[in-house]
Coordinates of C-alpha atoms and ligand atoms in Angstrom, one line a residue:
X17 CA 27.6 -28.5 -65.5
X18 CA 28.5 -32.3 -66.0
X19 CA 29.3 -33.8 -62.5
X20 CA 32.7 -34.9 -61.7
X21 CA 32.9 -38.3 -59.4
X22 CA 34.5 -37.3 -56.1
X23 CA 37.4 -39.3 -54.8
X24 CA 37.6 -42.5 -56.0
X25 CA 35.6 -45.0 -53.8
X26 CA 34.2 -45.2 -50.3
X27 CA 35.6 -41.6 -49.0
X28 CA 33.2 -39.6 -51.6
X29 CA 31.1 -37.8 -49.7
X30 CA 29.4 -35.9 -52.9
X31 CA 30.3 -34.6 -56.7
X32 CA 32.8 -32.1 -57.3
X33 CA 31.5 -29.0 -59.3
X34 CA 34.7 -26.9 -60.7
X35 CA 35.3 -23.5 -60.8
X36 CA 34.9 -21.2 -64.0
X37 CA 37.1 -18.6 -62.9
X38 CA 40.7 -19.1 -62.6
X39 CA 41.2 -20.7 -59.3
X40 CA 43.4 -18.5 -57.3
X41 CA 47.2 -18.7 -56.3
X42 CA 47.7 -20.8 -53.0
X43 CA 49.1 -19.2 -50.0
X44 CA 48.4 -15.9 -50.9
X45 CA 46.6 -13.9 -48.8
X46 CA 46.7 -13.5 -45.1
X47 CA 44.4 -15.5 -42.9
X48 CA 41.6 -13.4 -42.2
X49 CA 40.1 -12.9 -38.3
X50 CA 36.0 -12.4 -38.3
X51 CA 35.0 -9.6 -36.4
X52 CA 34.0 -9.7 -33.8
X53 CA 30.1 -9.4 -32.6
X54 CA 29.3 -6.7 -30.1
X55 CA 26.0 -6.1 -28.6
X56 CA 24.5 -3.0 -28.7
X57 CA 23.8 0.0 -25.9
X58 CA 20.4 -2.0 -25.0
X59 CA 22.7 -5.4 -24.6
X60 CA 21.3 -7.0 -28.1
X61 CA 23.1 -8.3 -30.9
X62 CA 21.9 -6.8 -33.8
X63 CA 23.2 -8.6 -37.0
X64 CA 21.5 -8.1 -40.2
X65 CA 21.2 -10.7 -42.9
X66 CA 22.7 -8.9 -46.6
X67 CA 24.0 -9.1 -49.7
X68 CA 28.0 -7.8 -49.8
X69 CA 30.1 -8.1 -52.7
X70 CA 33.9 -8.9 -50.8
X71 CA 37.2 -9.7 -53.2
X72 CA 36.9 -13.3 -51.8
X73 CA 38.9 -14.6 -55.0
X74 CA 41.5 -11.5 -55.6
X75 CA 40.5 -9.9 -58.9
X76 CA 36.9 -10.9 -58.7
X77 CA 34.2 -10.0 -56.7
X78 CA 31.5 -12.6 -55.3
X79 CA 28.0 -12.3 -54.2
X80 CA 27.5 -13.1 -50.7
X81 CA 24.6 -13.4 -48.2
X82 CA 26.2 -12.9 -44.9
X83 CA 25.4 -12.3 -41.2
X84 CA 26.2 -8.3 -41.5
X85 CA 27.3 -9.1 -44.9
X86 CA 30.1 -10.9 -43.6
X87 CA 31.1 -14.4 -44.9
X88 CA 32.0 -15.8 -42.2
X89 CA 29.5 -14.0 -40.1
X90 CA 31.1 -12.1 -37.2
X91 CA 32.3 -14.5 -34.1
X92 CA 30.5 -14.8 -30.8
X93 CA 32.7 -14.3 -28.1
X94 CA 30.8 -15.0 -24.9
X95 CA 30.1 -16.7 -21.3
X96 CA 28.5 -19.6 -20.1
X97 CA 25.1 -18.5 -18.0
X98 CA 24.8 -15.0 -20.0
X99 CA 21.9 -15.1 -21.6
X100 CA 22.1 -13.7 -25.1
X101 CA 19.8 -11.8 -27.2
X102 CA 20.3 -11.7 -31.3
X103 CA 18.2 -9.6 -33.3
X104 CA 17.9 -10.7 -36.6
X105 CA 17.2 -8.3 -39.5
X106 CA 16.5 -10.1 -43.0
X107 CA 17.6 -8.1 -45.8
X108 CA 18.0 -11.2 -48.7
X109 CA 15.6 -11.7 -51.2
X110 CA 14.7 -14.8 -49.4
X111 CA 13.2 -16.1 -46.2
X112 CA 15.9 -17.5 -43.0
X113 CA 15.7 -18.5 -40.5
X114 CA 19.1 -19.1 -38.1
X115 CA 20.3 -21.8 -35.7
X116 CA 22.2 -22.0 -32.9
X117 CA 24.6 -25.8 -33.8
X118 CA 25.2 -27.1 -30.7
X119 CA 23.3 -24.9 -28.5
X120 CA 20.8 -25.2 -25.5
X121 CA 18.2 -23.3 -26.4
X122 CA 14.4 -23.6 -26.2
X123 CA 12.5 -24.6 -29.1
X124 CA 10.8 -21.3 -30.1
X125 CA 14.7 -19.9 -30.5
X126 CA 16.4 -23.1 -31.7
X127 CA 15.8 -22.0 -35.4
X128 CA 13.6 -24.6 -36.6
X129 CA 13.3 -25.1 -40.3
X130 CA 9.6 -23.8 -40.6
X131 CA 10.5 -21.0 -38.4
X132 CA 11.1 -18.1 -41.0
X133 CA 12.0 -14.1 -41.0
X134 CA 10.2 -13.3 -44.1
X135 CA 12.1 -10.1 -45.7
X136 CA 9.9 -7.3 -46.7
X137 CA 8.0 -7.9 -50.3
X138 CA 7.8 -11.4 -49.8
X139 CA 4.1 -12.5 -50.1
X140 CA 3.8 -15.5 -47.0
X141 CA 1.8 -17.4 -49.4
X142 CA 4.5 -18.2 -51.6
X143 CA 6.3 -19.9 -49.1
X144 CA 3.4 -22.5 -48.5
X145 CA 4.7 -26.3 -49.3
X146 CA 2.4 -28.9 -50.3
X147 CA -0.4 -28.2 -47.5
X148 CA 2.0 -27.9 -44.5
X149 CA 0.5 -24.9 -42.9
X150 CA 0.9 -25.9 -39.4
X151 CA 4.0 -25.9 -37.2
X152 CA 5.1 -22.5 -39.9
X153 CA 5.9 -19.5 -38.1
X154 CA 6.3 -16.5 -40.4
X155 CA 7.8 -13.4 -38.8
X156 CA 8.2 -10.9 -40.9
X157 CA 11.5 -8.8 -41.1
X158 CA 12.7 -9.2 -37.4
X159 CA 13.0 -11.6 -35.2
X160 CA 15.1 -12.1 -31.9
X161 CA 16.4 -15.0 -30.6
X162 CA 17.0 -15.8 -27.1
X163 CA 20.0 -18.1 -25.9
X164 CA 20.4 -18.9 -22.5
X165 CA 24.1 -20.0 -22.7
X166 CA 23.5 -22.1 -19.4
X167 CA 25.9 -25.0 -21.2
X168 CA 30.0 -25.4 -20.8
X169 CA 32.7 -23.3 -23.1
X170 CA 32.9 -24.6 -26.0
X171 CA 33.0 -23.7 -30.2
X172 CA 29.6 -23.4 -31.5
X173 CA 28.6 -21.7 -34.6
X174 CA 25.3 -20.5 -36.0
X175 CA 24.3 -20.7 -39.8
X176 CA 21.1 -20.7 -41.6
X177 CA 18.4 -23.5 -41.1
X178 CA 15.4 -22.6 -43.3
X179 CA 13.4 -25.8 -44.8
X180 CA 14.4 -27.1 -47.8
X181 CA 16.9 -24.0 -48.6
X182 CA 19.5 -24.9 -45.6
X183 CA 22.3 -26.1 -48.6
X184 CA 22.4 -22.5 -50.7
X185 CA 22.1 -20.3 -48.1
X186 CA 24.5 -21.8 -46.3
X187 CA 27.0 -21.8 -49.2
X188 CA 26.5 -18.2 -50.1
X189 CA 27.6 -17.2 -46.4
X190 CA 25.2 -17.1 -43.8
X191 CA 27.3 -19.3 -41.4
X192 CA 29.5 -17.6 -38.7
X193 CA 31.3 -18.8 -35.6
X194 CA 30.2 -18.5 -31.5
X195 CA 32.3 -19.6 -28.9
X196 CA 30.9 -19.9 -25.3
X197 CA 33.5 -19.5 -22.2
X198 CA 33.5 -20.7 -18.8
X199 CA 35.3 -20.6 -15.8
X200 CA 36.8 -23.8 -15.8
X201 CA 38.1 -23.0 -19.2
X202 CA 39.9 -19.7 -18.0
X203 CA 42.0 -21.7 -15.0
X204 CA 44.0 -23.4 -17.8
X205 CA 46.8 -22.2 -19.0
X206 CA 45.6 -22.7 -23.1
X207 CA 46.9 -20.0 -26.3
X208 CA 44.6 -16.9 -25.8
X209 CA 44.8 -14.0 -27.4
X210 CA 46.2 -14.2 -30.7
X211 CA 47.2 -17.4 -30.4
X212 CA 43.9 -18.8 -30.5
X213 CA 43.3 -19.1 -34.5
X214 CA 39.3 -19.8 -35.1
X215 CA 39.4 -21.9 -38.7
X216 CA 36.2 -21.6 -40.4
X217 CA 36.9 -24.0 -43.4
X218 CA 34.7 -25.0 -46.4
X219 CA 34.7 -24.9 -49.8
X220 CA 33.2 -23.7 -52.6
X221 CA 33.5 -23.2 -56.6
X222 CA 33.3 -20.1 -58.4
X223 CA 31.3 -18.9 -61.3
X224 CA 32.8 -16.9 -64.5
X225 CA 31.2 -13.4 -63.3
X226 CA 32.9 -14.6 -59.5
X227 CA 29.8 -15.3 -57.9
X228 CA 29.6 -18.8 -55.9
X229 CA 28.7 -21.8 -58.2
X230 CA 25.8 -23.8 -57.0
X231 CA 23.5 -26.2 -59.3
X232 CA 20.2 -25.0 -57.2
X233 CA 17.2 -26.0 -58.8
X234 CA 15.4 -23.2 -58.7
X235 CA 18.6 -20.6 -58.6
X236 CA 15.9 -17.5 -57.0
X237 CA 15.7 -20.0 -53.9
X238 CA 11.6 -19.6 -53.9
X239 CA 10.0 -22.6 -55.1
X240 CA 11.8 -26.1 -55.7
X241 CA 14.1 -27.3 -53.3
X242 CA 16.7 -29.4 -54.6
X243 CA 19.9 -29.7 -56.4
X244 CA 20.3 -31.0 -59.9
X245 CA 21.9 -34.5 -61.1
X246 CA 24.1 -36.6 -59.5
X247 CA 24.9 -33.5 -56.7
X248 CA 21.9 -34.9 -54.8
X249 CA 25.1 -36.9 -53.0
X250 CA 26.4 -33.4 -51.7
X251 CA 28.2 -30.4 -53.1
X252 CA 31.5 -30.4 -53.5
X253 CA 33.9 -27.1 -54.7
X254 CA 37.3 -26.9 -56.2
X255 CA 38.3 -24.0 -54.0
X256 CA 38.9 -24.6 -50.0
X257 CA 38.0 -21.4 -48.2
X258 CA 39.8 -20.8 -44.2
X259 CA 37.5 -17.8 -42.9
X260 CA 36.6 -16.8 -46.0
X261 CA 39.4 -16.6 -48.1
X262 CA 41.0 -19.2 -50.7
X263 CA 44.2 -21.4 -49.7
X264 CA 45.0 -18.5 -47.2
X265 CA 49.0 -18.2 -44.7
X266 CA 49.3 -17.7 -41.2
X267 CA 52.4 -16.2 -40.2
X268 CA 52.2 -18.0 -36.9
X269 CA 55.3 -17.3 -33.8
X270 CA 57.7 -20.2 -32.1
X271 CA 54.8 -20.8 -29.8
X272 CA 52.0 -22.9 -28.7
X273 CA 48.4 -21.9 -30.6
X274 CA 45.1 -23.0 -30.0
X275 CA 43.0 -23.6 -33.4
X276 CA 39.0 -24.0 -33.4
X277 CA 38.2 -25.9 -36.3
X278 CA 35.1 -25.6 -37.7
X279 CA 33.8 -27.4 -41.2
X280 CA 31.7 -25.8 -42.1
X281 CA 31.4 -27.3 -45.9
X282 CA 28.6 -28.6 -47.0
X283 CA 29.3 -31.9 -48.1
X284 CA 32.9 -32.7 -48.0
X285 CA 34.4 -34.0 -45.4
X286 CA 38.6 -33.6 -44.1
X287 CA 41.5 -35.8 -42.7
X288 CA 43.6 -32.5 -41.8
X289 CA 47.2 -33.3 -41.6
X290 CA 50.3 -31.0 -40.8
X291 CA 53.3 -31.2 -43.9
X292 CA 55.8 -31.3 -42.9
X293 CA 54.8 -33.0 -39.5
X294 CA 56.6 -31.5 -36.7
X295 CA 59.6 -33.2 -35.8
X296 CA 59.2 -33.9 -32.2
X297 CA 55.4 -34.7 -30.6
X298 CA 52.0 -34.8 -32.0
X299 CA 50.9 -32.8 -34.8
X300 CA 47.7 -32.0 -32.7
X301 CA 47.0 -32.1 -29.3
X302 CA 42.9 -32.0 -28.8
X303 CA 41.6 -30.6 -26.4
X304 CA 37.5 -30.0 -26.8
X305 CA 35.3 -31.4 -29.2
X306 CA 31.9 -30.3 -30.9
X307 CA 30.4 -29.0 -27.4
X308 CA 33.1 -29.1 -24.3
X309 CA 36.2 -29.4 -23.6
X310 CA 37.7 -32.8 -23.1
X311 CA 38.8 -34.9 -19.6
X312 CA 42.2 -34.9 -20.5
X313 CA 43.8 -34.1 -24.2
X314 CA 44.9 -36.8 -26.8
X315 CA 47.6 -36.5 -29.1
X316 CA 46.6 -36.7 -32.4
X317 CA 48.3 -37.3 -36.2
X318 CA 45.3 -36.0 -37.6
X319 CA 42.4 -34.4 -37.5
X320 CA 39.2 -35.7 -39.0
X321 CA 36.1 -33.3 -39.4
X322 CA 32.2 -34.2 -40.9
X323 CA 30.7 -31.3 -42.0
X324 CA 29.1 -29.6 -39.2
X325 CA 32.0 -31.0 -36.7
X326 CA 34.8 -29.3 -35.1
X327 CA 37.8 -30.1 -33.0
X328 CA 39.7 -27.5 -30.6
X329 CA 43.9 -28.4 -31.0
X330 CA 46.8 -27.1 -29.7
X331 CA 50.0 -27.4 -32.1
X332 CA 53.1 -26.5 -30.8
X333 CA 55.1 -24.3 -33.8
X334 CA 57.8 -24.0 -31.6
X335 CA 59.4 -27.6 -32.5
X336 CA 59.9 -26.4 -35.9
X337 CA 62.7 -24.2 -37.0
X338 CA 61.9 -20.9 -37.7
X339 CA 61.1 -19.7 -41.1
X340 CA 59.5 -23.1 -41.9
X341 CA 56.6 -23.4 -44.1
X342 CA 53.9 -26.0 -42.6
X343 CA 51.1 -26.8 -44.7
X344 CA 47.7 -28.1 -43.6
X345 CA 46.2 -30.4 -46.1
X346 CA 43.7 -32.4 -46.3
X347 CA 44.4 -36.5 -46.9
X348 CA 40.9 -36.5 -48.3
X349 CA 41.4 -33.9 -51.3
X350 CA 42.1 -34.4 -54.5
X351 CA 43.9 -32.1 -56.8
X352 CA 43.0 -28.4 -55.7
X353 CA 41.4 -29.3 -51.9
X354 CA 44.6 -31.6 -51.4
X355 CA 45.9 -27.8 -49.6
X356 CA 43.9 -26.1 -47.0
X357 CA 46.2 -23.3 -45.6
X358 CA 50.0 -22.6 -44.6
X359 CA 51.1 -21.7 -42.0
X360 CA 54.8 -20.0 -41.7
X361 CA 56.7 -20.4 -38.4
X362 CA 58.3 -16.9 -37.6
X363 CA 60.6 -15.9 -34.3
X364 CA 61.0 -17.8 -31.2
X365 CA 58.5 -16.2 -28.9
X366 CA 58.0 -16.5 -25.1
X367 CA 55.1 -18.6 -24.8
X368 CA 53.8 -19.3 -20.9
X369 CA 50.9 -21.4 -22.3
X370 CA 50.8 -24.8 -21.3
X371 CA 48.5 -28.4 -22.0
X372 CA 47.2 -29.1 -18.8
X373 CA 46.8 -33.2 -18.5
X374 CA 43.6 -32.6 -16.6
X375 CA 41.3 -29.6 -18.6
X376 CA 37.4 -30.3 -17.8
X377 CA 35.3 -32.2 -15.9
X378 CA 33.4 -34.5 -18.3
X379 CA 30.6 -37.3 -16.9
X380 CA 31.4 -40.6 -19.2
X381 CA 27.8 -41.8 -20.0
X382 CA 27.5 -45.7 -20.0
X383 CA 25.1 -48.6 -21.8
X384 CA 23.7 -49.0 -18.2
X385 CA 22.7 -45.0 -18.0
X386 CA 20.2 -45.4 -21.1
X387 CA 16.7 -45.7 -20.5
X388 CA 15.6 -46.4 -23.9
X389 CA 16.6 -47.9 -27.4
X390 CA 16.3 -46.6 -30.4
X391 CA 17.4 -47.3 -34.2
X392 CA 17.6 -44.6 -37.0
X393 CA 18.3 -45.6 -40.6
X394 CA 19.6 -42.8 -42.8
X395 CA 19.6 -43.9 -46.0
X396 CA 18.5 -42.8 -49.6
X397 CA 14.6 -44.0 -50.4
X398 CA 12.9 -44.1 -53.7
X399 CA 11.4 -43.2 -56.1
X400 CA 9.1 -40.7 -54.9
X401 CA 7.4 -37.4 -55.8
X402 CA 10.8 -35.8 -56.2
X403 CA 12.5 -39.1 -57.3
X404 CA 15.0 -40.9 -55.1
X405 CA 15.0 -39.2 -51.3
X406 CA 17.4 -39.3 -48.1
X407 CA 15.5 -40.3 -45.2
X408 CA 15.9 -40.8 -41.9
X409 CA 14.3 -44.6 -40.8
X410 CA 13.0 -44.6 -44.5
X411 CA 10.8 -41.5 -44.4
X412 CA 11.7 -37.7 -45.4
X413 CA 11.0 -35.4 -43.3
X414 CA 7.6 -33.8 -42.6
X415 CA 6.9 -31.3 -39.7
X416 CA 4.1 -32.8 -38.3
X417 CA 5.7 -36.4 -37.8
X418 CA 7.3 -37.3 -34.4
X419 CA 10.3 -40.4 -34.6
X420 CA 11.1 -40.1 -31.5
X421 CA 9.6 -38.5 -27.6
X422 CA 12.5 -38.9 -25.3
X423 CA 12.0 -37.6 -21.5
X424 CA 13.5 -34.4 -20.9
X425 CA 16.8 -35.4 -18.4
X426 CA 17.3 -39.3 -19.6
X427 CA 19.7 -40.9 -21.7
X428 CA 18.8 -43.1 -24.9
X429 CA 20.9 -45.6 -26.7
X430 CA 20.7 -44.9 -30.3
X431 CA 21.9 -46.8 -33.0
X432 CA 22.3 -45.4 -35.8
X433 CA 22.7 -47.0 -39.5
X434 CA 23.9 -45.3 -42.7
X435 CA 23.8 -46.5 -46.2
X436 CA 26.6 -43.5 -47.4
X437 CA 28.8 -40.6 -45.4
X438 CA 26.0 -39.1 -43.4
X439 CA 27.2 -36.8 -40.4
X440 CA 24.5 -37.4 -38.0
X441 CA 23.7 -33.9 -36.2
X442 CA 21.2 -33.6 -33.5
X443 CA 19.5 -30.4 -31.8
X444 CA 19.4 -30.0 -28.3
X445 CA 20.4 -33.4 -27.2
X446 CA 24.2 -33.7 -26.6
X447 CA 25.8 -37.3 -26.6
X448 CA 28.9 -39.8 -26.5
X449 CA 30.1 -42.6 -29.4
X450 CA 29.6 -45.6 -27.9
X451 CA 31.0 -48.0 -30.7
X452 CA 31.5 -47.7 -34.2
X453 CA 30.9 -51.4 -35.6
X454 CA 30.6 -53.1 -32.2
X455 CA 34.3 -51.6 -32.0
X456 CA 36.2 -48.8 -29.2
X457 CA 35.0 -45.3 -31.1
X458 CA 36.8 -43.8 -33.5
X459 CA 39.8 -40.9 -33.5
X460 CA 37.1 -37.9 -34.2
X461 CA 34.8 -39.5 -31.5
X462 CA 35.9 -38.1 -28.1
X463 CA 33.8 -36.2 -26.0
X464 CA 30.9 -34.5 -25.8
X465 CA 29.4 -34.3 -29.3
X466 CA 26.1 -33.0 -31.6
X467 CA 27.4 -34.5 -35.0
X468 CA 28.8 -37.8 -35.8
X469 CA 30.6 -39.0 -39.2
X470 CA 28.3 -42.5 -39.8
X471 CA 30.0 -43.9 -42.9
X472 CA 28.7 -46.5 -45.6
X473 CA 27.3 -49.5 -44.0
X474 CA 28.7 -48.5 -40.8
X475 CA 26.9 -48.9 -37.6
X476 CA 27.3 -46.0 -34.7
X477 CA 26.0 -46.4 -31.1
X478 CA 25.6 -43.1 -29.3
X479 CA 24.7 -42.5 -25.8
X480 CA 22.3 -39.0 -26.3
X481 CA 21.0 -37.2 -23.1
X482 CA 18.2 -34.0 -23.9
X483 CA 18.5 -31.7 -21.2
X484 CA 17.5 -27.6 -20.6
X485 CA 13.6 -27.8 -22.6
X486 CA 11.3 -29.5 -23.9
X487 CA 9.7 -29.1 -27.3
X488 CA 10.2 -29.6 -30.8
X489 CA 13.7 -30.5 -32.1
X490 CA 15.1 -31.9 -35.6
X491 CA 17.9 -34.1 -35.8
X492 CA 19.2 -34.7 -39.2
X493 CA 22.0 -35.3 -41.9
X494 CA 24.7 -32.8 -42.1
X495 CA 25.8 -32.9 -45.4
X496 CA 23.2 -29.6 -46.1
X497 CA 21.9 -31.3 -49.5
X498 CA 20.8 -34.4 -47.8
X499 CA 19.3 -32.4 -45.2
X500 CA 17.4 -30.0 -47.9
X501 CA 16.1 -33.4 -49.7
X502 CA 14.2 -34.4 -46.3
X503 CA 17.0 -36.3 -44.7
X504 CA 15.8 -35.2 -41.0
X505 CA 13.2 -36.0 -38.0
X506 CA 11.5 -34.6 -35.7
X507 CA 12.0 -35.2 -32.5
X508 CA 10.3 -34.3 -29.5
X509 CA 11.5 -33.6 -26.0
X510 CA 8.8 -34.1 -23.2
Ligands
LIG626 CU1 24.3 -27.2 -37.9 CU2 20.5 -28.5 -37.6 O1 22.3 -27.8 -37.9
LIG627 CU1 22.3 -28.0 -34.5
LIG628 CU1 23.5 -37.7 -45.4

């Protein structure tokens, strides 16, 4: 399994591990749609965590763990102020525990990494690490989580957020798409329907026998944490998956579509552009951001995405002629992730969806609204116990350590420092880019957000306001093998 340097220089974001399997025609198969998640007759979500073997790569068959055995897991489709009840059932040989990315939800529910549904034959002592008994909660099979939804529409998604083990688990499919709704959201006159494309993208590589390719450790996901060699920098595959299937088309109509992007990769990171651009207007018009919609919406060229990130566009088919084949790619790939999907303009269609210039009331936080200061360093420590470690202000993680006690309702200043690509996600607290390098924010900054892209050597101010509970929170690296080798902190909200 000899490592393969990512792109050349500063845009590497982790090593590229290649398929064994043939990699599969591009453009292929159809886009696929999640399904949809529907609550039961007593108004829960019941979703249970299994293994499924789906033709992701046609020809082969692959292993996945997946919400309902679906990879992605089925999509949330619900309202602001509806409380929502998941029941989780854990089928997988190993322990889960899920979270709720950009949600407002109190801390017993938020999915925290000690937090664990322990699948039936699993003995709770094996899951003790080094001493750190307290701050575990071990449930065993069941366990339902409670989301209050009191927050503005907007595309969250939910994956898997168990300690040490976020990076596999994630990549073999527990990771699944939950959009929130509001009234405000409704007045406008956005895509709906089938115009509205969610894009769960991330990629993966594939083994000989199909099954996902991951350089785990410990491959039974029980003991050591950890990835092996130089993939301690993130995980990067050779295949780039849209809802689950490789390279997939879109036959899309002369008309106006709204696209959630989601990336949901572990490591790599995507400058998404449209080829051939359309020849009159933007490529993308955004309109929301990690958690809300946006004041007003910005043309953009292109669309850059961390992992954990996403963007909400519109892109207007209709200025291409029909029959036209428009590929997204990604500016950041190399070789095989260069493509990301097609889509394929079709008939002119009547479209009575319009762009608003005003969509969504949004409060612009200022340097005069913060209360207090703060300064987190994420950068890779070492040599310790495990070797070299990611660490957040110099330390990995540990449960029963507090960085940080903001008051529930004020806004901080942070400043945050990076020594590589880290996306900078934090629970709970929602915030605004202030500056990137004592600079005006960047293209992928607008809006209300819960991850940020911090790049080498880069410095990112961000206004960050905890509001809804108090409690125990994490905030951490995105790229899900820094976060498994202890790049996150506690932080908690009183
Ligand atoms: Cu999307 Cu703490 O994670
Ligand atoms: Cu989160
Ligand atoms: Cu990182």
């Amino acid at each position: 399994m000899a490592p393969v340097a990512g792109c050349a220089g500063p845009e590497r974001s982790g090593a590229v591990l290649t398929s064994e399997l043939p990699l599969p025609e591009r453009f292929a198969v159809p886009l696929p749609r999640p399904a949809l998640a529907r609550p039961g007759p007593d108004g829960v979500y019941d979703l249970v965590q299994r293994v499924a073997r789906p033709e992701i790569v046609p020809g082969a068959r692959t292993e996945v763990w997946g919400y309902d055995g679906t990879f992605p897991g089925p999509t949330f489709d619900v309202r602001r102020g509806r409380p929502v009840r998941v029941r989780i059932t854990n089928e997988l040989p190993v322990p889960t525990a899920t979270h709720l990315h950009g949600g407002v939800t109190p801390a017993e529910f938020d999915g925290y990494p000690t937090h664990l549904i322990v699948p039936e034959g699993l003995s709770h002592a094996r899951l003790s690490h080094g001493g750190h008994e307290t701050g575990w909660r071990l449930t065993d099979r069941t366990f339902t989580y409670e989301y209050p939804l009191d927050q503005p529409a907007a595309t969250l998604w939910y994956h898997d957020h168990r300690m040490d083990f976020t990076g596999p688990q994630v990549y073999r499919g527990l990771a699944g798409l939950f959009l929130i709704r509001d009234e405000i959201e409704d007045a406008l006159p956005l895509p709906r329907g089938d115009r509205e494309l969610p894009l769960v993208i991330c990629d993966r590589a594939f083994a000989a026998d199909g099954s996902f390719r991951y350089p785990s450790v410990d491959p039974t996901l029980l003991h050591e944490r950890g990835v092996t060699g130089a993939y301690h920098q993130g995980v990067l595959g050779d295949v780039i998956l849209v809802n689950g299937a490789p390279w997939p088309t879109a036959e899309v109509a002369r008309a106006r579509y709204r696209l959630r992007i989601l990336n949901a990769s572990n490591a790599r990171r995507y400058d998404l552009r449209l080829d051939p651009p359309p020849p009159t207007g933007p490529a993308f018009t955004q309109i929301g951001s990690d958690v809300g919609l946006l004041a007003a919406p910005r043309p953009l060229d292109r669309v850059l995405l961390a992992s954990g990130e996403r963007a909400d566009v519109i892109v207007d088919f209709s200025t291409y002629p029909a029959g036209t084949p428009v590929v997204l790619r990604n500016a950041r790939g190399q070789g095989s992730t260069v493509d990301v999907m097609r889509f394929v303009v079709g008939r002119t269609a009547t479209d009575d969806s319009d762009v608003p210039s005003t969509l969504a009331p949004v409060e612009v936080l200022t340097r005069a609204d913060a209360v207090t200061r703060r300064r987190f360093d994420f950068r890779l420590s070492g040599p310790g116990e495990h070797g070299r470690q990611w660490t957040v202000n110099g330390v990995p993680f540990d449960p029963e350590t507090v960085v940080a006690s903001p008051i529930l309702g004020t806004t901080e200043l942070w400043t945050i420092t990076s020594d590589f690509h880290h996306p900078v996600h934090v629970h709970l607290g929602h915030f605004q880019v202030l500056s990137r390098n004592g600079r005006a924010p960047g293209p992928a900054d607008a809006g209300w957000k819960d991850t940020v892209d911090v790049r080498p050597y880069e410095v990112v101010e961000i206004l960050v306001r905890f509001t809804g509970f108090r409690g125990r929170y994490v905030m951490h690296c995105h790229n899900l093998e820094h976060e498994d080798m202890a790049m996150m902190a506690n932080i908690d909200v009183s």
